[in-house]
Amino acid sequence: MSFLIRTPADQIKPYFSEAAQTHYTQLFQHFPILERTYFPFEKNFHAEPFVNFAKATWPALPLALCTLYALMIVVGSRVMKNRERFDWRGPLAYWNLCLSLFSFCGMLRTVPHLLNNITTLSFRETVCTSAAKAYGEGACGLWVMLFIFSKIPELVDTVFIVFRKSKLQFLHWYHHITVLLFCWHSYATESSTGLYFVAMNYSVHAI
């Protein structure tokens, strides 16, 4: 079957990232039939500006966002204490649908890339190779970047809970704060194991 035909490693011409000063390959180079499913903006994505932004703003910006998030919970809960709850079932359904579709698209780009790394590299290489070379550039790199910064709009989940006067569990807001901080730090430090976390997280939220 044509989709199973893998290009021999010695016939693949790696891309070169001048910013990261490293060569990297994309999944469609290993399986050419997949190339038609990639958009040009995915193929040509370079992470340098976004990684530099994460580095320059760590930890001030993510901590500020988490502080504002916590204040929103406290103030919002007090404002809604003696008010009628908002229904918002329609907007909530659309919001969850958008998040699921986003996660599904991210899963389609990151999981196959991770599986290809696992089957062509040793386990040590998959967890020790630099992020730029292993997964941080090109299409996979784009969806990793989108995952990292999607943790900001995902805070809107809690807005629905507060204004619908649903019970706000500790695990809910703790999860949002810690994941945002963890992702920002991992991206800023170019964690070599990041793709494992991103691929699993996309998959869980896509289901």
PDB file of C-alpha atoms in Angstrom:
ATOM      1  CA  MET A   1       0.000   0.000   0.000  1.00  0.00           C
ATOM      2  CA  SER A   2       1.444   3.327  -1.093  1.00  0.00           C
ATOM      3  CA  PHE A   3       0.873   5.118   2.208  1.00  0.00           C
ATOM      4  CA  LEU A   4       3.166   2.570   3.883  1.00  0.00           C
ATOM      5  CA  ILE A   5       6.095   3.346   1.581  1.00  0.00           C
ATOM      6  CA  ARG A   6       8.766   5.082   3.615  1.00  0.00           C
ATOM      7  CA  THR A   7      11.512   7.125   1.973  1.00  0.00           C
ATOM      8  CA  PRO A   8      14.947   5.679   2.850  1.00  0.00           C
ATOM      9  CA  ALA A   9      16.714   7.876   5.393  1.00  0.00           C
ATOM     10  CA  ASP A  10      19.715   8.440   3.115  1.00  0.00           C
ATOM     11  CA  GLN A  11      17.428   9.908   0.435  1.00  0.00           C
ATOM     12  CA  ILE A  12      15.844  12.535   2.692  1.00  0.00           C
ATOM     13  CA  LYS A  13      17.225  16.051   2.421  1.00  0.00           C
ATOM     14  CA  PRO A  14      16.667  17.672   5.830  1.00  0.00           C
ATOM     15  CA  TYR A  15      15.445  21.223   6.230  1.00  0.00           C
ATOM     16  CA  PHE A  16      17.827  23.639   7.920  1.00  0.00           C
ATOM     17  CA  SER A  17      16.793  26.141  10.571  1.00  0.00           C
ATOM     18  CA  GLU A  18      19.208  29.066  10.565  1.00  0.00           C
ATOM     19  CA  ALA A  19      17.768  30.358  13.833  1.00  0.00           C
ATOM     20  CA  ALA A  20      18.222  27.060  15.655  1.00  0.00           C
ATOM     21  CA  GLN A  21      21.304  26.127  13.615  1.00  0.00           C
ATOM     22  CA  THR A  22      20.063  22.588  13.180  1.00  0.00           C
ATOM     23  CA  HIS A  23      18.713  20.258  10.519  1.00  0.00           C
ATOM     24  CA  TYR A  24      15.289  18.688  10.911  1.00  0.00           C
ATOM     25  CA  THR A  25      12.927  16.500   8.918  1.00  0.00           C
ATOM     26  CA  GLN A  26       9.155  16.562   8.596  1.00  0.00           C
ATOM     27  CA  LEU A  27       6.822  13.573   8.531  1.00  0.00           C
ATOM     28  CA  PHE A  28       5.871  14.002   4.876  1.00  0.00           C
ATOM     29  CA  GLN A  29       9.538  13.641   3.934  1.00  0.00           C
ATOM     30  CA  HIS A  30       9.438  10.121   5.335  1.00  0.00           C
ATOM     31  CA  PHE A  31       6.034   9.418   3.744  1.00  0.00           C
ATOM     32  CA  PRO A  32       5.787  11.554   0.545  1.00  0.00           C
ATOM     33  CA  ILE A  33       2.128  10.699  -0.045  1.00  0.00           C
ATOM     34  CA  LEU A  34       1.265  12.812   2.996  1.00  0.00           C
ATOM     35  CA  GLU A  35       2.787  16.008   1.620  1.00  0.00           C
ATOM     36  CA  ARG A  36      -0.415  17.034  -0.160  1.00  0.00           C
ATOM     37  CA  THR A  37      -2.167  17.155   3.239  1.00  0.00           C
ATOM     38  CA  TYR A  38       0.153  19.885   4.567  1.00  0.00           C
ATOM     39  CA  PHE A  39      -0.379  23.608   4.059  1.00  0.00           C
ATOM     40  CA  PRO A  40       2.584  25.798   3.015  1.00  0.00           C
ATOM     41  CA  PHE A  41       2.370  27.822   6.239  1.00  0.00           C
ATOM     42  CA  GLU A  42       2.788  24.576   8.188  1.00  0.00           C
ATOM     43  CA  LYS A  43       5.771  23.382   6.193  1.00  0.00           C
ATOM     44  CA  ASN A  44       7.544  26.729   6.460  1.00  0.00           C
ATOM     45  CA  PHE A  45       6.905  27.435  10.128  1.00  0.00           C
ATOM     46  CA  HIS A  46       9.884  28.550  12.229  1.00  0.00           C
ATOM     47  CA  ALA A  47       9.533  28.641  15.986  1.00  0.00           C
ATOM     48  CA  GLU A  48      12.301  31.139  16.831  1.00  0.00           C
ATOM     49  CA  PRO A  49      10.098  34.275  17.336  1.00  0.00           C
ATOM     50  CA  PHE A  50       7.673  32.372  19.549  1.00  0.00           C
ATOM     51  CA  VAL A  51      10.360  30.612  21.581  1.00  0.00           C
ATOM     52  CA  ASN A  52      12.133  33.948  22.081  1.00  0.00           C
ATOM     53  CA  PHE A  53       8.844  35.510  23.190  1.00  0.00           C
ATOM     54  CA  ALA A  54       8.308  32.721  25.719  1.00  0.00           C
ATOM     55  CA  LYS A  55      11.854  33.160  27.027  1.00  0.00           C
ATOM     56  CA  ALA A  56      11.591  36.946  27.259  1.00  0.00           C
ATOM     57  CA  THR A  57       8.288  36.876  29.126  1.00  0.00           C
ATOM     58  CA  TRP A  58       8.988  33.996  31.516  1.00  0.00           C
ATOM     59  CA  PRO A  59       7.965  34.034  34.337  1.00  0.00           C
ATOM     60  CA  ALA A  60       6.383  37.504  34.525  1.00  0.00           C
ATOM     61  CA  LEU A  61       3.676  37.206  31.860  1.00  0.00           C
ATOM     62  CA  PRO A  62       2.370  33.710  32.669  1.00  0.00           C
ATOM     63  CA  LEU A  63       2.338  34.521  36.388  1.00  0.00           C
ATOM     64  CA  ALA A  64       0.423  37.731  35.661  1.00  0.00           C
ATOM     65  CA  LEU A  65      -2.084  35.799  33.556  1.00  0.00           C
ATOM     66  CA  CYS A  66      -2.556  33.240  36.325  1.00  0.00           C
ATOM     67  CA  THR A  67      -3.034  36.010  38.881  1.00  0.00           C
ATOM     68  CA  LEU A  68      -5.690  37.701  36.727  1.00  0.00           C
ATOM     69  CA  TYR A  69      -7.322  34.308  36.233  1.00  0.00           C
ATOM     70  CA  ALA A  70      -7.497  33.729  40.002  1.00  0.00           C
ATOM     71  CA  LEU A  71      -8.911  37.231  40.529  1.00  0.00           C
ATOM     72  CA  MET A  72     -11.539  36.582  37.875  1.00  0.00           C
ATOM     73  CA  ILE A  73     -12.648  33.499  39.796  1.00  0.00           C
ATOM     74  CA  VAL A  74     -12.893  35.354  43.111  1.00  0.00           C
ATOM     75  CA  VAL A  75     -14.533  38.508  41.744  1.00  0.00           C
ATOM     76  CA  GLY A  76     -16.779  36.625  39.343  1.00  0.00           C
ATOM     77  CA  SER A  77     -18.031  34.311  42.082  1.00  0.00           C
ATOM     78  CA  ARG A  78     -18.867  37.278  44.318  1.00  0.00           C
ATOM     79  CA  VAL A  79     -20.613  39.139  41.507  1.00  0.00           C
ATOM     80  CA  MET A  80     -22.738  36.086  40.712  1.00  0.00           C
ATOM     81  CA  LYS A  81     -23.520  35.211  44.338  1.00  0.00           C
ATOM     82  CA  ASN A  82     -26.889  36.971  44.397  1.00  0.00           C
ATOM     83  CA  ARG A  83     -27.594  36.926  40.676  1.00  0.00           C
ATOM     84  CA  GLU A  84     -29.404  34.509  38.423  1.00  0.00           C
ATOM     85  CA  ARG A  85     -27.120  32.087  36.620  1.00  0.00           C
ATOM     86  CA  PHE A  86     -26.516  32.514  32.897  1.00  0.00           C
ATOM     87  CA  ASP A  87     -27.708  29.607  30.787  1.00  0.00           C
ATOM     88  CA  TRP A  88     -25.118  29.768  27.990  1.00  0.00           C
ATOM     89  CA  ARG A  89     -25.659  26.139  26.970  1.00  0.00           C
ATOM     90  CA  GLY A  90     -25.417  27.041  23.297  1.00  0.00           C
ATOM     91  CA  PRO A  91     -22.172  29.053  23.528  1.00  0.00           C
ATOM     92  CA  LEU A  92     -20.678  26.392  25.818  1.00  0.00           C
ATOM     93  CA  ALA A  93     -21.472  23.655  23.308  1.00  0.00           C
ATOM     94  CA  TYR A  94     -19.848  25.644  20.479  1.00  0.00           C
ATOM     95  CA  TRP A  95     -16.845  26.429  22.668  1.00  0.00           C
ATOM     96  CA  ASN A  96     -16.307  22.761  23.532  1.00  0.00           C
ATOM     97  CA  LEU A  97     -16.748  21.786  19.888  1.00  0.00           C
ATOM     98  CA  CYS A  98     -14.091  24.300  18.815  1.00  0.00           C
ATOM     99  CA  LEU A  99     -11.671  23.018  21.455  1.00  0.00           C
ATOM    100  CA  SER A 100     -12.277  19.420  20.371  1.00  0.00           C
ATOM    101  CA  LEU A 101     -11.713  20.229  16.690  1.00  0.00           C
ATOM    102  CA  PHE A 102      -8.565  22.162  17.535  1.00  0.00           C
ATOM    103  CA  SER A 103      -7.257  19.257  19.617  1.00  0.00           C
ATOM    104  CA  PHE A 104      -8.139  16.776  16.865  1.00  0.00           C
ATOM    105  CA  CYS A 105      -6.173  18.779  14.279  1.00  0.00           C
ATOM    106  CA  GLY A 106      -3.253  19.047  16.688  1.00  0.00           C
ATOM    107  CA  MET A 107      -3.380  15.317  17.323  1.00  0.00           C
ATOM    108  CA  LEU A 108      -3.226  14.588  13.579  1.00  0.00           C
ATOM    109  CA  ARG A 109      -0.032  16.619  13.299  1.00  0.00           C
ATOM    110  CA  THR A 110       1.811  15.649  16.485  1.00  0.00           C
ATOM    111  CA  VAL A 111       0.957  11.992  17.151  1.00  0.00           C
ATOM    112  CA  PRO A 112       2.134  10.643  13.748  1.00  0.00           C
ATOM    113  CA  HIS A 113       5.326  12.723  14.078  1.00  0.00           C
ATOM    114  CA  LEU A 114       5.952  11.290  17.545  1.00  0.00           C
ATOM    115  CA  LEU A 115       5.280   7.730  16.374  1.00  0.00           C
ATOM    116  CA  ASN A 116       7.700   8.227  13.483  1.00  0.00           C
ATOM    117  CA  ASN A 117      10.359   9.455  15.913  1.00  0.00           C
ATOM    118  CA  ILE A 118       9.755   6.464  18.173  1.00  0.00           C
ATOM    119  CA  THR A 119      10.081   3.981  15.300  1.00  0.00           C
ATOM    120  CA  THR A 120      13.146   5.563  13.688  1.00  0.00           C
ATOM    121  CA  LEU A 121      15.093   6.745  16.744  1.00  0.00           C
ATOM    122  CA  SER A 122      16.148   5.175  20.002  1.00  0.00           C
ATOM    123  CA  PHE A 123      14.159   6.068  23.112  1.00  0.00           C
ATOM    124  CA  ARG A 124      17.125   8.072  24.361  1.00  0.00           C
ATOM    125  CA  GLU A 125      17.166  10.105  21.154  1.00  0.00           C
ATOM    126  CA  THR A 126      13.437  10.858  21.435  1.00  0.00           C
ATOM    127  CA  VAL A 127      13.899  12.348  24.906  1.00  0.00           C
ATOM    128  CA  CYS A 128      17.361  13.893  24.559  1.00  0.00           C
ATOM    129  CA  THR A 129      17.473  15.345  21.022  1.00  0.00           C
ATOM    130  CA  SER A 130      17.038  19.118  20.900  1.00  0.00           C
ATOM    131  CA  ALA A 131      13.450  20.273  20.478  1.00  0.00           C
ATOM    132  CA  ALA A 132      14.243  22.213  17.289  1.00  0.00           C
ATOM    133  CA  LYS A 133      15.670  19.123  15.611  1.00  0.00           C
ATOM    134  CA  ALA A 134      13.176  16.575  16.929  1.00  0.00           C
ATOM    135  CA  TYR A 135       9.836  18.361  16.687  1.00  0.00           C
ATOM    136  CA  GLY A 136      10.016  22.132  17.126  1.00  0.00           C
ATOM    137  CA  GLU A 137      10.093  23.288  13.511  1.00  0.00           C
ATOM    138  CA  GLY A 138       7.833  22.856  10.509  1.00  0.00           C
ATOM    139  CA  ALA A 139       4.276  21.534  10.744  1.00  0.00           C
ATOM    140  CA  CYS A 140       4.754  19.701  14.020  1.00  0.00           C
ATOM    141  CA  GLY A 141       6.463  22.751  15.486  1.00  0.00           C
ATOM    142  CA  LEU A 142       3.528  24.954  14.500  1.00  0.00           C
ATOM    143  CA  TRP A 143       1.038  22.752  16.308  1.00  0.00           C
ATOM    144  CA  VAL A 144       3.297  22.506  19.347  1.00  0.00           C
ATOM    145  CA  MET A 145       3.434  26.313  19.479  1.00  0.00           C
ATOM    146  CA  LEU A 146      -0.345  26.565  19.100  1.00  0.00           C
ATOM    147  CA  PHE A 147      -0.759  24.067  21.925  1.00  0.00           C
ATOM    148  CA  ILE A 148       1.452  26.092  24.254  1.00  0.00           C
ATOM    149  CA  PHE A 149      -0.327  29.397  23.757  1.00  0.00           C
ATOM    150  CA  SER A 150      -3.783  27.803  23.595  1.00  0.00           C
ATOM    151  CA  LYS A 151      -3.516  27.443  27.364  1.00  0.00           C
ATOM    152  CA  ILE A 152      -4.420  31.151  27.583  1.00  0.00           C
ATOM    153  CA  PRO A 153      -7.809  31.089  25.782  1.00  0.00           C
ATOM    154  CA  GLU A 154      -8.590  27.768  27.476  1.00  0.00           C
ATOM    155  CA  LEU A 155      -8.969  29.737  30.703  1.00  0.00           C
ATOM    156  CA  VAL A 156     -12.356  30.736  29.289  1.00  0.00           C
ATOM    157  CA  ASP A 157     -13.563  27.294  30.438  1.00  0.00           C
ATOM    158  CA  THR A 158     -13.727  28.691  33.950  1.00  0.00           C
ATOM    159  CA  VAL A 159     -15.710  31.751  32.861  1.00  0.00           C
ATOM    160  CA  PHE A 160     -18.533  29.427  31.853  1.00  0.00           C
ATOM    161  CA  ILE A 161     -18.407  27.657  35.216  1.00  0.00           C
ATOM    162  CA  VAL A 162     -18.409  30.881  37.242  1.00  0.00           C
ATOM    163  CA  PHE A 163     -21.190  32.644  35.336  1.00  0.00           C
ATOM    164  CA  ARG A 164     -23.341  29.531  35.061  1.00  0.00           C
ATOM    165  CA  LYS A 165     -22.894  29.123  38.837  1.00  0.00           C
ATOM    166  CA  SER A 166     -21.730  25.530  38.474  1.00  0.00           C
ATOM    167  CA  LYS A 167     -19.583  24.034  41.203  1.00  0.00           C
ATOM    168  CA  LEU A 168     -15.937  25.000  40.678  1.00  0.00           C
ATOM    169  CA  GLN A 169     -13.708  22.096  41.649  1.00  0.00           C
ATOM    170  CA  PHE A 170     -10.206  22.703  43.035  1.00  0.00           C
ATOM    171  CA  LEU A 171      -8.753  20.356  40.429  1.00  0.00           C
ATOM    172  CA  HIS A 172     -10.230  22.471  37.618  1.00  0.00           C
ATOM    173  CA  TRP A 173      -8.525  25.795  38.362  1.00  0.00           C
ATOM    174  CA  TYR A 174      -5.386  24.114  39.729  1.00  0.00           C
ATOM    175  CA  HIS A 175      -5.061  22.222  36.458  1.00  0.00           C
ATOM    176  CA  HIS A 176      -5.431  25.364  34.335  1.00  0.00           C
ATOM    177  CA  ILE A 177      -2.837  27.318  36.321  1.00  0.00           C
ATOM    178  CA  THR A 178      -0.219  24.572  36.576  1.00  0.00           C
ATOM    179  CA  VAL A 179      -0.537  23.470  32.948  1.00  0.00           C
ATOM    180  CA  LEU A 180      -0.193  27.043  31.676  1.00  0.00           C
ATOM    181  CA  LEU A 181       2.942  27.589  33.775  1.00  0.00           C
ATOM    182  CA  PHE A 182       4.394  24.185  32.905  1.00  0.00           C
ATOM    183  CA  CYS A 183       3.815  24.595  29.162  1.00  0.00           C
ATOM    184  CA  TRP A 184       5.229  28.121  29.076  1.00  0.00           C
ATOM    185  CA  HIS A 185       8.342  27.052  30.984  1.00  0.00           C
ATOM    186  CA  SER A 186       8.834  23.949  28.827  1.00  0.00           C
ATOM    187  CA  TYR A 187       8.568  25.981  25.620  1.00  0.00           C
ATOM    188  CA  ALA A 188      10.914  28.683  26.906  1.00  0.00           C
ATOM    189  CA  THR A 189      13.509  26.085  27.917  1.00  0.00           C
ATOM    190  CA  GLU A 190      12.947  24.049  24.718  1.00  0.00           C
ATOM    191  CA  SER A 191      12.206  20.829  26.565  1.00  0.00           C
ATOM    192  CA  SER A 192      13.395  17.814  24.588  1.00  0.00           C
ATOM    193  CA  THR A 193      10.537  15.653  25.913  1.00  0.00           C
ATOM    194  CA  GLY A 194       7.803  18.157  25.098  1.00  0.00           C
ATOM    195  CA  LEU A 195       6.345  16.275  22.145  1.00  0.00           C
ATOM    196  CA  TYR A 196       5.311  13.363  24.363  1.00  0.00           C
ATOM    197  CA  PHE A 197       3.257  15.693  26.559  1.00  0.00           C
ATOM    198  CA  VAL A 198       1.777  17.676  23.670  1.00  0.00           C
ATOM    199  CA  ALA A 199       0.759  14.598  21.660  1.00  0.00           C
ATOM    200  CA  MET A 200      -0.867  12.905  24.659  1.00  0.00           C
ATOM    201  CA  ASN A 201      -2.675  16.074  25.733  1.00  0.00           C
ATOM    202  CA  TYR A 202      -4.018  16.762  22.249  1.00  0.00           C
ATOM    203  CA  SER A 203      -5.238  13.151  22.023  1.00  0.00           C
ATOM    204  CA  VAL A 204      -7.016  13.188  25.386  1.00  0.00           C
ATOM    205  CA  HIS A 205      -8.846  16.433  24.591  1.00  0.00           C
ATOM    206  CA  ALA A 206      -9.734  15.318  21.061  1.00  0.00           C
ATOM    207  CA  ILE A 207     -11.643  12.264  22.289  1.00  0.00           C
TER     208      ILE A 207
END
